mmCIF file of C-alpha atoms in Angstrom:
data_model
loop_
_atom_site.group_PDB
_atom_site.id
_atom_site.type_symbol
_atom_site.label_atom_id
_atom_site.label_comp_id
_atom_site.label_asym_id
_atom_site.label_seq_id
_atom_site.Cartn_x
_atom_site.Cartn_y
_atom_site.Cartn_z
ATOM 1 C CA UNK A 69 90.228 17.923 -13.831
ATOM 2 C CA UNK A 70 86.648 17.916 -13.808
ATOM 3 C CA UNK A 71 85.216 14.300 -14.281
ATOM 4 C CA UNK A 72 83.499 13.854 -18.157
ATOM 5 C CA UNK A 73 79.482 14.517 -17.703
ATOM 6 C CA UNK A 74 79.149 10.804 -18.644
ATOM 7 C CA UNK A 75 81.671 8.859 -17.709
ATOM 8 C CA UNK A 76 81.767 5.864 -20.499
ATOM 9 C CA UNK A 77 84.504 3.865 -18.329
ATOM 10 C CA UNK A 78 81.790 3.245 -15.373
ATOM 11 C CA UNK A 79 79.684 1.676 -18.472
ATOM 12 C CA UNK A 80 81.633 -1.324 -19.351
ATOM 13 C CA UNK A 81 81.059 -2.326 -15.922
ATOM 14 C CA UNK A 82 83.791 -5.155 -14.107
ATOM 15 C CA UNK A 83 85.597 -5.346 -17.065
ATOM 16 C CA UNK A 84 87.486 -2.013 -16.421
ATOM 17 C CA UNK A 85 87.800 -2.627 -12.823
ATOM 18 C CA UNK A 86 91.401 -2.590 -13.628
ATOM 19 C CA UNK A 87 91.853 0.630 -15.165
ATOM 20 C CA UNK A 88 89.392 2.322 -13.394
ATOM 21 C CA UNK A 89 91.607 1.939 -10.077
ATOM 22 C CA UNK A 90 94.730 2.554 -12.533
ATOM 23 C CA UNK A 91 93.037 5.829 -12.828
ATOM 24 C CA UNK A 92 92.192 6.261 -9.206
ATOM 25 C CA UNK A 93 95.499 5.688 -8.476
ATOM 26 C CA UNK A 94 96.915 8.153 -11.171
ATOM 27 C CA UNK A 95 94.896 11.156 -10.233
ATOM 28 C CA UNK A 96 96.067 10.174 -6.799
ATOM 29 C CA UNK A 97 99.461 10.019 -7.257
ATOM 30 C CA UNK A 98 99.243 13.361 -8.987
ATOM 31 C CA UNK A 99 97.676 15.342 -6.227
ATOM 32 C CA UNK A 100 100.159 13.645 -3.673
ATOM 33 C CA UNK A 101 102.681 15.273 -6.193
ATOM 34 C CA UNK A 102 101.180 18.571 -6.230
ATOM 35 C CA UNK A 103 101.055 18.730 -2.636
ATOM 36 C CA UNK A 104 104.335 17.462 -1.791
ATOM 37 C CA UNK A 105 105.470 20.516 -4.360
ATOM 38 C CA UNK A 106 103.858 23.380 -2.587
ATOM 39 C CA UNK A 107 105.365 21.757 0.876
ATOM 40 C CA UNK A 108 108.971 21.685 -1.028
ATOM 41 C CA UNK A 109 109.342 18.142 -0.829
ATOM 42 C CA UNK A 110 110.725 15.503 -3.730
ATOM 43 C CA UNK A 111 109.767 12.633 -2.678
ATOM 44 C CA UNK A 112 107.986 10.311 -5.450
ATOM 45 C CA UNK A 113 105.107 9.186 -4.518
ATOM 46 C CA UNK A 114 105.358 5.806 -5.694
ATOM 47 C CA UNK A 115 108.570 5.519 -3.678
ATOM 48 C CA UNK A 116 105.632 5.189 0.074
ATOM 49 C CA UNK A 117 105.453 1.856 0.412
ATOM 50 C CA UNK A 118 109.149 0.943 0.121
ATOM 51 C CA UNK A 119 110.230 4.509 2.425
ATOM 52 C CA UNK A 120 107.928 3.501 5.140
ATOM 53 C CA UNK A 121 108.280 -0.261 5.264
ATOM 54 C CA UNK A 122 111.795 0.641 5.772
ATOM 55 C CA UNK A 123 111.237 3.635 8.210
ATOM 56 C CA UNK A 124 108.854 1.622 10.058
ATOM 57 C CA UNK A 125 110.606 -1.945 10.237
ATOM 58 C CA UNK A 126 114.544 -1.040 9.149
ATOM 59 C CA UNK A 127 116.618 -2.329 6.294
ATOM 60 C CA UNK A 128 115.295 -4.874 4.432
ATOM 61 C CA UNK A 129 116.279 -7.669 1.365
ATOM 62 C CA UNK A 130 114.193 -6.775 -1.420
ATOM 63 C CA UNK A 131 112.278 -10.134 -1.719
ATOM 64 C CA UNK A 132 111.090 -9.659 2.299
ATOM 65 C CA UNK A 133 110.440 -6.092 1.036
ATOM 66 C CA UNK A 134 108.530 -7.760 -2.182
ATOM 67 C CA UNK A 135 106.624 -10.333 0.141
ATOM 68 C CA UNK A 136 105.581 -7.940 2.513
ATOM 69 C CA UNK A 137 103.908 -5.810 0.502
ATOM 70 C CA UNK A 138 102.590 -7.936 -1.650
ATOM 71 C CA UNK A 139 104.043 -6.949 -4.701
ATOM 72 C CA UNK A 140 106.359 -8.265 -6.981
ATOM 73 C CA UNK A 141 110.251 -9.016 -6.831
ATOM 74 C CA UNK A 142 110.834 -6.748 -9.886
ATOM 75 C CA UNK A 143 108.739 -3.950 -9.211
ATOM 76 C CA UNK A 144 110.686 -3.820 -5.880
ATOM 77 C CA UNK A 145 114.088 -4.187 -7.111
ATOM 78 C CA UNK A 146 112.722 -1.202 -9.892
ATOM 79 C CA UNK A 147 111.264 1.055 -7.044
ATOM 80 C CA UNK A 148 114.721 0.312 -5.120
ATOM 81 C CA UNK A 149 117.363 1.679 -8.638
ATOM 82 C CA UNK A 150 115.035 4.587 -8.601
ATOM 83 C CA UNK A 151 115.738 5.148 -4.810
ATOM 84 C CA UNK A 152 118.707 4.231 -4.567
ATOM 85 C CA UNK A 153 119.786 6.525 -7.735
ATOM 86 C CA UNK A 154 118.138 9.789 -6.415
ATOM 87 C CA UNK A 155 119.811 8.573 -2.684
ATOM 88 C CA UNK A 156 116.616 7.896 -1.079
ATOM 89 C CA UNK A 157 117.722 4.227 0.376
ATOM 90 C CA UNK A 158 121.425 2.307 0.212
ATOM 91 C CA UNK A 159 122.560 -0.828 -0.095
ATOM 92 C CA UNK A 160 124.774 -2.522 2.852
ATOM 93 C CA UNK A 161 125.378 -6.603 3.356
ATOM 94 C CA UNK A 162 123.358 -8.499 5.565
ATOM 95 C CA UNK A 163 125.707 -9.015 8.641
ATOM 96 C CA UNK A 164 123.957 -12.801 8.681
ATOM 97 C CA UNK A 165 124.455 -13.658 5.202
ATOM 98 C CA UNK A 166 127.388 -11.235 3.198
ATOM 99 C CA UNK A 167 125.425 -12.587 0.274
ATOM 100 C CA UNK A 168 122.888 -10.927 0.763
ATOM 101 C CA UNK A 169 122.209 -7.061 0.217
ATOM 102 C CA UNK A 170 119.943 -4.690 2.311
ATOM 103 C CA UNK A 171 117.642 -2.009 1.657
ATOM 104 C CA UNK A 172 118.041 0.791 4.270
ATOM 105 C CA UNK A 173 117.235 4.359 4.466
ATOM 106 C CA UNK A 174 119.756 6.900 4.250
ATOM 107 C CA UNK A 175 120.350 10.470 6.295
ATOM 108 C CA UNK A 176 118.877 12.005 3.642
ATOM 109 C CA UNK A 177 115.550 9.745 4.299
ATOM 110 C CA UNK A 178 115.934 10.461 7.864
ATOM 111 C CA UNK A 179 115.880 14.457 7.578
ATOM 112 C CA UNK A 180 113.059 13.744 5.321
ATOM 113 C CA UNK A 181 110.337 11.596 7.490
ATOM 114 C CA UNK A 182 110.240 14.149 9.907
ATOM 115 C CA UNK A 183 109.236 17.141 7.613
ATOM 116 C CA UNK A 184 106.831 14.826 5.711
ATOM 117 C CA UNK A 185 104.961 13.518 8.812
ATOM 118 C CA UNK A 186 102.761 16.188 9.213
ATOM 119 C CA UNK A 187 101.949 15.695 5.326
ATOM 120 C CA UNK A 188 101.304 12.633 5.417
ATOM 121 C CA UNK A 189 98.924 13.213 8.428
ATOM 122 C CA UNK A 190 97.190 15.474 6.898
ATOM 123 C CA UNK A 191 96.347 13.592 3.760
ATOM 124 C CA UNK A 192 95.360 10.472 6.075
ATOM 125 C CA UNK A 193 93.024 12.486 7.468
ATOM 126 C CA UNK A 194 91.477 13.372 4.654
ATOM 127 C CA UNK A 195 90.771 10.340 2.893
ATOM 128 C CA UNK A 196 89.917 8.392 5.946
ATOM 129 C CA UNK A 197 87.313 10.942 5.856
ATOM 130 C CA UNK A 198 86.262 10.598 2.689
ATOM 131 C CA UNK A 199 86.008 6.676 3.060
ATOM 132 C CA UNK A 200 83.936 7.598 5.989
ATOM 133 C CA UNK A 201 81.235 9.502 4.104
ATOM 134 C CA UNK A 202 80.928 6.415 1.613
ATOM 135 C CA UNK A 203 77.649 4.223 1.783
ATOM 136 C CA UNK A 204 80.253 1.300 1.053
ATOM 137 C CA UNK A 205 83.647 2.123 2.212
ATOM 138 C CA UNK A 206 86.409 1.814 -0.176
ATOM 139 C CA UNK A 207 89.340 0.272 2.175
ATOM 140 C CA UNK A 208 86.770 -2.520 3.363
ATOM 141 C CA UNK A 209 85.741 -3.847 0.405
ATOM 142 C CA UNK A 210 89.022 -3.358 -1.246
ATOM 143 C CA UNK A 211 89.946 -5.592 1.250
ATOM 144 C CA UNK A 212 87.237 -8.062 0.397
ATOM 145 C CA UNK A 213 88.323 -8.076 -3.115
ATOM 146 C CA UNK A 214 91.650 -8.825 -2.932
ATOM 147 C CA UNK A 215 91.121 -11.919 -0.257
ATOM 148 C CA UNK A 216 88.189 -13.035 -2.764
ATOM 149 C CA UNK A 217 91.166 -12.924 -5.992
ATOM 150 C CA UNK A 218 93.726 -14.207 -3.333
ATOM 151 C CA UNK A 219 91.973 -17.424 -2.607
ATOM 152 C CA UNK A 220 90.026 -18.120 -6.255
ATOM 153 C CA UNK A 221 92.490 -17.178 -7.771
ATOM 154 C CA UNK A 222 91.497 -14.757 -11.802
ATOM 155 C CA UNK A 223 93.363 -16.373 -14.146
ATOM 156 C CA UNK A 224 92.960 -20.090 -14.306
ATOM 157 C CA UNK A 225 88.835 -19.588 -13.293
ATOM 158 C CA UNK A 226 88.209 -17.109 -16.239
ATOM 159 C CA UNK A 227 90.256 -19.710 -18.641
ATOM 160 C CA UNK A 228 88.553 -22.688 -16.865
ATOM 161 C CA UNK A 229 84.930 -20.703 -18.123
ATOM 162 C CA UNK A 230 86.109 -19.845 -21.438
ATOM 163 C CA UNK A 231 86.443 -24.162 -22.175
ATOM 164 C CA UNK A 232 83.473 -24.685 -20.698
ATOM 165 C CA UNK A 233 81.776 -21.474 -22.658
ATOM 166 C CA UNK A 234 78.437 -22.412 -24.004
ATOM 167 C CA UNK A 235 77.779 -21.987 -27.494
ATOM 168 C CA UNK A 236 74.378 -20.361 -28.900
ATOM 169 C CA UNK A 237 74.014 -23.562 -30.367
ATOM 170 C CA UNK A 238 73.828 -25.388 -27.130
ATOM 171 C CA UNK A 239 71.141 -23.350 -25.890
ATOM 172 C CA UNK A 240 67.518 -24.570 -27.597
ATOM 173 C CA UNK A 241 64.216 -22.559 -27.435
ATOM 174 C CA UNK A 242 61.189 -24.905 -26.742
ATOM 175 C CA UNK A 243 57.139 -23.460 -26.171
ATOM 176 C CA UNK A 244 55.245 -24.064 -23.842
ATOM 177 C CA UNK A 245 54.777 -27.742 -22.170
ATOM 178 C CA UNK A 246 52.708 -28.289 -18.654
ATOM 179 C CA UNK A 247 55.422 -30.262 -17.551
ATOM 180 C CA UNK A 248 57.716 -27.129 -17.935
ATOM 181 C CA UNK A 249 55.215 -25.176 -15.145
ATOM 182 C CA UNK A 250 57.119 -25.402 -12.041
ATOM 183 C CA UNK A 251 60.483 -24.391 -14.376
ATOM 184 C CA UNK A 252 58.183 -20.644 -15.355
ATOM 185 C CA UNK A 253 57.468 -20.655 -11.564
ATOM 186 C CA UNK A 254 60.743 -21.077 -10.019
ATOM 187 C CA UNK A 255 63.082 -18.833 -12.044
ATOM 188 C CA UNK A 256 60.988 -16.148 -11.742
ATOM 189 C CA UNK A 257 60.858 -16.585 -7.694
ATOM 190 C CA UNK A 258 64.096 -17.020 -7.708
ATOM 191 C CA UNK A 259 64.622 -13.359 -10.438
ATOM 192 C CA UNK A 260 62.165 -11.841 -7.972
ATOM 193 C CA UNK A 261 64.225 -12.732 -4.063
ATOM 194 C CA UNK A 262 67.341 -12.064 -6.002
ATOM 195 C CA UNK A 263 67.126 -8.628 -7.321
ATOM 196 C CA UNK A 264 63.458 -7.469 -5.532
ATOM 197 C CA UNK A 265 63.436 -9.183 -2.189
ATOM 198 C CA UNK A 266 60.895 -11.418 -3.204
ATOM 199 C CA UNK A 267 58.331 -9.088 -4.187
ATOM 200 C CA UNK A 268 55.041 -11.214 -4.772
ATOM 201 C CA UNK A 269 52.194 -9.019 -6.574
ATOM 202 C CA UNK A 270 48.387 -10.338 -7.443
ATOM 203 C CA UNK A 271 49.520 -10.084 -10.899
ATOM 204 C CA UNK A 272 52.806 -11.986 -10.128
ATOM 205 C CA UNK A 273 50.927 -14.870 -8.211
ATOM 206 C CA UNK A 274 48.482 -14.910 -11.295
ATOM 207 C CA UNK A 275 51.180 -15.125 -13.730
ATOM 208 C CA UNK A 276 53.329 -17.494 -12.237
ATOM 209 C CA UNK A 277 50.663 -20.190 -10.348
ATOM 210 C CA UNK A 278 48.317 -20.089 -12.987
ATOM 211 C CA UNK A 279 50.182 -18.833 -16.438
ATOM 212 C CA UNK A 280 47.467 -21.162 -19.010
ATOM 213 C CA UNK A 281 44.726 -18.658 -18.067
ATOM 214 C CA UNK A 282 46.730 -15.986 -17.509
ATOM 215 C CA UNK A 283 48.856 -16.888 -20.945
ATOM 216 C CA UNK A 284 47.734 -19.061 -23.236
ATOM 217 C CA UNK A 285 44.347 -18.708 -22.711
ATOM 218 C CA UNK A 286 43.944 -14.723 -23.803
ATOM 219 C CA UNK A 287 46.287 -15.771 -26.775
ATOM 220 C CA UNK A 288 49.888 -15.187 -25.405
ATOM 221 C CA UNK A 289 52.525 -17.554 -25.583
ATOM 222 C CA UNK A 290 55.649 -18.859 -23.140
ATOM 223 C CA UNK A 291 59.444 -20.212 -24.310
ATOM 224 C CA UNK A 292 61.846 -21.230 -22.512
ATOM 225 C CA UNK A 293 65.197 -21.757 -22.456
ATOM 226 C CA UNK A 294 66.753 -25.495 -22.545
ATOM 227 C CA UNK A 295 70.548 -26.494 -22.380
ATOM 228 C CA UNK A 296 71.555 -30.173 -21.889
ATOM 229 C CA UNK A 297 68.142 -30.845 -21.061
ATOM 230 C CA UNK A 298 67.951 -28.556 -18.059
ATOM 231 C CA UNK A 299 65.474 -25.512 -18.327
ATOM 232 C CA UNK A 300 68.127 -22.751 -17.523
ATOM 233 C CA UNK A 301 65.384 -19.990 -19.066
ATOM 234 C CA UNK A 302 61.976 -18.393 -19.360
ATOM 235 C CA UNK A 303 59.899 -15.462 -21.195
ATOM 236 C CA UNK A 304 55.891 -15.356 -21.921
ATOM 237 C CA UNK A 305 54.702 -12.675 -24.636
ATOM 238 C CA UNK A 306 51.553 -11.244 -23.290
ATOM 239 C CA UNK A 307 48.620 -10.723 -25.354
ATOM 240 C CA UNK A 308 46.951 -6.852 -24.404
ATOM 241 C CA UNK A 309 44.330 -6.357 -27.057
ATOM 242 C CA UNK A 310 43.986 -4.432 -29.799
ATOM 243 C CA UNK A 311 47.267 -5.859 -31.334
ATOM 244 C CA UNK A 312 49.302 -4.892 -28.486
ATOM 245 C CA UNK A 313 51.837 -7.668 -26.612
ATOM 246 C CA UNK A 314 53.704 -7.235 -23.382
ATOM 247 C CA UNK A 315 57.556 -8.720 -22.889
ATOM 248 C CA UNK A 316 56.636 -10.427 -19.205
ATOM 249 C CA UNK A 317 58.586 -12.635 -17.293
ATOM 250 C CA UNK A 318 62.125 -12.925 -18.827
ATOM 251 C CA UNK A 319 64.282 -14.823 -16.203
ATOM 252 C CA UNK A 320 67.385 -16.920 -16.302
ATOM 253 C CA UNK A 321 68.965 -18.865 -14.262
ATOM 254 C CA UNK A 322 71.997 -16.929 -12.014
ATOM 255 C CA UNK A 323 74.534 -19.450 -12.812
ATOM 256 C CA UNK A 324 73.374 -19.081 -16.672
ATOM 257 C CA UNK A 325 73.468 -14.984 -17.284
ATOM 258 C CA UNK A 326 75.975 -13.816 -19.991
ATOM 259 C CA UNK A 327 75.880 -16.851 -22.412
ATOM 260 C CA UNK A 328 73.024 -14.833 -24.883
ATOM 261 C CA UNK A 329 69.838 -16.768 -23.394
ATOM 262 C CA UNK A 330 68.091 -13.316 -22.411
ATOM 263 C CA UNK A 331 68.763 -12.375 -25.753
ATOM 264 C CA UNK A 332 68.186 -15.406 -27.711
ATOM 265 C CA UNK A 333 64.694 -15.946 -25.207
ATOM 266 C CA UNK A 334 63.849 -11.801 -26.328
ATOM 267 C CA UNK A 335 64.425 -12.389 -30.031
ATOM 268 C CA UNK A 336 61.876 -15.184 -30.085
ATOM 269 C CA UNK A 337 59.060 -13.670 -28.629
ATOM 270 C CA UNK A 338 59.765 -10.414 -30.794
ATOM 271 C CA UNK A 339 60.217 -12.428 -33.909
ATOM 272 C CA UNK A 340 56.419 -14.533 -33.211
ATOM 273 C CA UNK A 341 54.575 -10.760 -32.470
ATOM 274 C CA UNK A 342 55.944 -9.807 -35.824
ATOM 275 C CA UNK A 343 54.924 -12.880 -37.010
ATOM 276 C CA UNK A 344 51.322 -12.421 -35.526
ATOM 277 C CA UNK A 345 51.317 -9.149 -36.875
ATOM 278 C CA UNK A 346 51.400 -7.278 -33.335
ATOM 279 C CA UNK A 347 51.100 -3.808 -33.808
ATOM 280 C CA UNK A 348 53.428 -3.240 -30.901
ATOM 281 C CA UNK A 349 55.742 -4.492 -28.037
ATOM 282 C CA UNK A 350 56.566 -3.118 -24.910
ATOM 283 C CA UNK A 351 57.689 -3.933 -21.570
ATOM 284 C CA UNK A 352 58.018 -2.688 -18.022
ATOM 285 C CA UNK A 353 61.009 -2.903 -15.590
ATOM 286 C CA UNK A 354 63.819 -1.562 -13.337
ATOM 287 C CA UNK A 355 67.004 0.378 -14.294
ATOM 288 C CA UNK A 356 68.385 -1.181 -11.700
ATOM 289 C CA UNK A 357 69.060 -4.064 -13.943
ATOM 290 C CA UNK A 358 70.997 -2.596 -16.293
ATOM 291 C CA UNK A 359 72.298 -5.600 -17.935
ATOM 292 C CA UNK A 360 69.279 -5.931 -19.395
ATOM 293 C CA UNK A 361 67.606 -2.385 -20.089
ATOM 294 C CA UNK A 362 71.297 -2.414 -22.205
ATOM 295 C CA UNK A 363 69.910 -5.689 -23.794
ATOM 296 C CA UNK A 364 66.548 -3.692 -25.080
ATOM 297 C CA UNK A 365 67.611 -0.791 -26.233
ATOM 298 C CA UNK A 366 70.283 -2.625 -28.401
ATOM 299 C CA UNK A 367 67.075 -4.309 -29.795
ATOM 300 C CA UNK A 368 65.175 -1.276 -30.945
ATOM 301 C CA UNK A 369 62.932 -0.407 -27.268
ATOM 302 C CA UNK A 370 62.736 3.144 -26.027
ATOM 303 C CA UNK A 371 62.002 4.615 -23.084
ATOM 304 C CA UNK A 372 58.747 6.337 -23.186
ATOM 305 C CA UNK A 373 56.396 7.615 -19.859
ATOM 306 C CA UNK A 374 54.089 5.390 -19.055
ATOM 307 C CA UNK A 375 50.367 5.155 -20.274
ATOM 308 C CA UNK A 376 49.232 5.042 -16.583
ATOM 309 C CA UNK A 377 51.117 7.378 -15.482
ATOM 310 C CA UNK A 378 52.665 4.375 -13.193
ATOM 311 C CA UNK A 379 53.286 1.076 -13.147
ATOM 312 C CA UNK A 380 51.063 -1.882 -11.302
ATOM 313 C CA UNK A 381 54.967 -2.757 -10.091
ATOM 314 C CA UNK A 382 56.070 -0.922 -7.419
ATOM 315 C CA UNK A 383 59.597 -1.564 -8.612
ATOM 316 C CA UNK A 384 58.671 -0.858 -12.092
ATOM 317 C CA UNK A 385 60.972 1.983 -12.530
ATOM 318 C CA UNK A 386 61.265 2.458 -16.684
ATOM 319 C CA UNK A 387 57.944 2.024 -19.954
ATOM 320 C CA UNK A 388 59.748 0.718 -23.302
ATOM 321 C CA UNK A 389 58.022 0.107 -25.891
ATOM 322 C CA UNK A 390 59.332 -1.229 -29.488
ATOM 323 C CA UNK A 391 57.403 -0.739 -32.981
ATOM 324 C CA UNK A 392 57.117 -3.866 -34.901
#
C-alpha cells in the first residue's frame, strides 16, 4: 500500500511512537503472511518469537519464555494457546517438577523448520540490507531506546512531571533590566550551541553582547520569562524602520521547553507591536526547528520569499511575516 502524500502521523512526533511502531509491525506481518502464502507456509508470523525460541533452546515453561523474550506472561500464554490449537506445540510435564508444564515443538513444527529456514534467511538478508542503508540504523536505535525506557521507566516519570507541571500562571513576563543582560546572552548562546553548533555571526555578537545599542536604542524591546524567580526565556522585538519590526533572539532554556513559554513571549512581542501600531512583523528561522515553526504558523505567520534573496544568517532558510 503506498504511503499517503502527507503522513499526518509523523507530524505528531514522539506522541505517535507507539502507533507508528504498531503500523510498521502490522505492515511487516502482512507482508510476511503474503510471502509465506506464496511459498505454501501456513505459520502465523506472530508465532515466530516463541517458535524460534523453542527451536533454538528446546522446551520452555511459559514463565521462562516470557522472561527470555522480554514480554508479558499473558502475551506468551495467548500465543501458546493458539499454537497448541494449530498443532505447532505441545505441553509435557517437566521431568524435574511435574507441577510445571513445558512447551515443546511438535513433529509438525520440526518438519516445518527445514522448509521455512531459507525463507527466514532471505527475509533477514533483505531487512538487514535495508537497515544497513539507513543513516540511523533502526535496530541499534531501537536497542538504545528500549534500554533507556527499561532503565528510566515511562509511567512514573510522566506522572511525576505532571505533578510538577508548570502552569501558565507560574510564568511572569518582565521587561528589560540591565541586570538580566547576561541571561539574554546565555540563553541564546545555549540555543545556538544546541541547534547550530555554536554558529555566531557578527550580527549575533552585536545583538547578544550589546543589546542596549542593538535593540533598545533603536526603538526595540526585550522581554524575559521568569519562573520561580529564575529567568527561563527571552525574546526581542527589533525596530527595522518604517513600521516594520523583527521577532528576534527568542530562546527558552532546554529544561523549560514544552510549557508554553515561547508562546507567551511571542504573544507579548506581538501585542506590543500592535500597541505601537507597527505595520508588520517578520522573523527569520530554520525549518529544522519544527516546534517553533508550528508555533509561528499557529499565531498567523506565513512563509514568503526573502525580500533580499537570502538571509544574513547561514542557519536561516525560512522567512515569515505577519500582518498586524
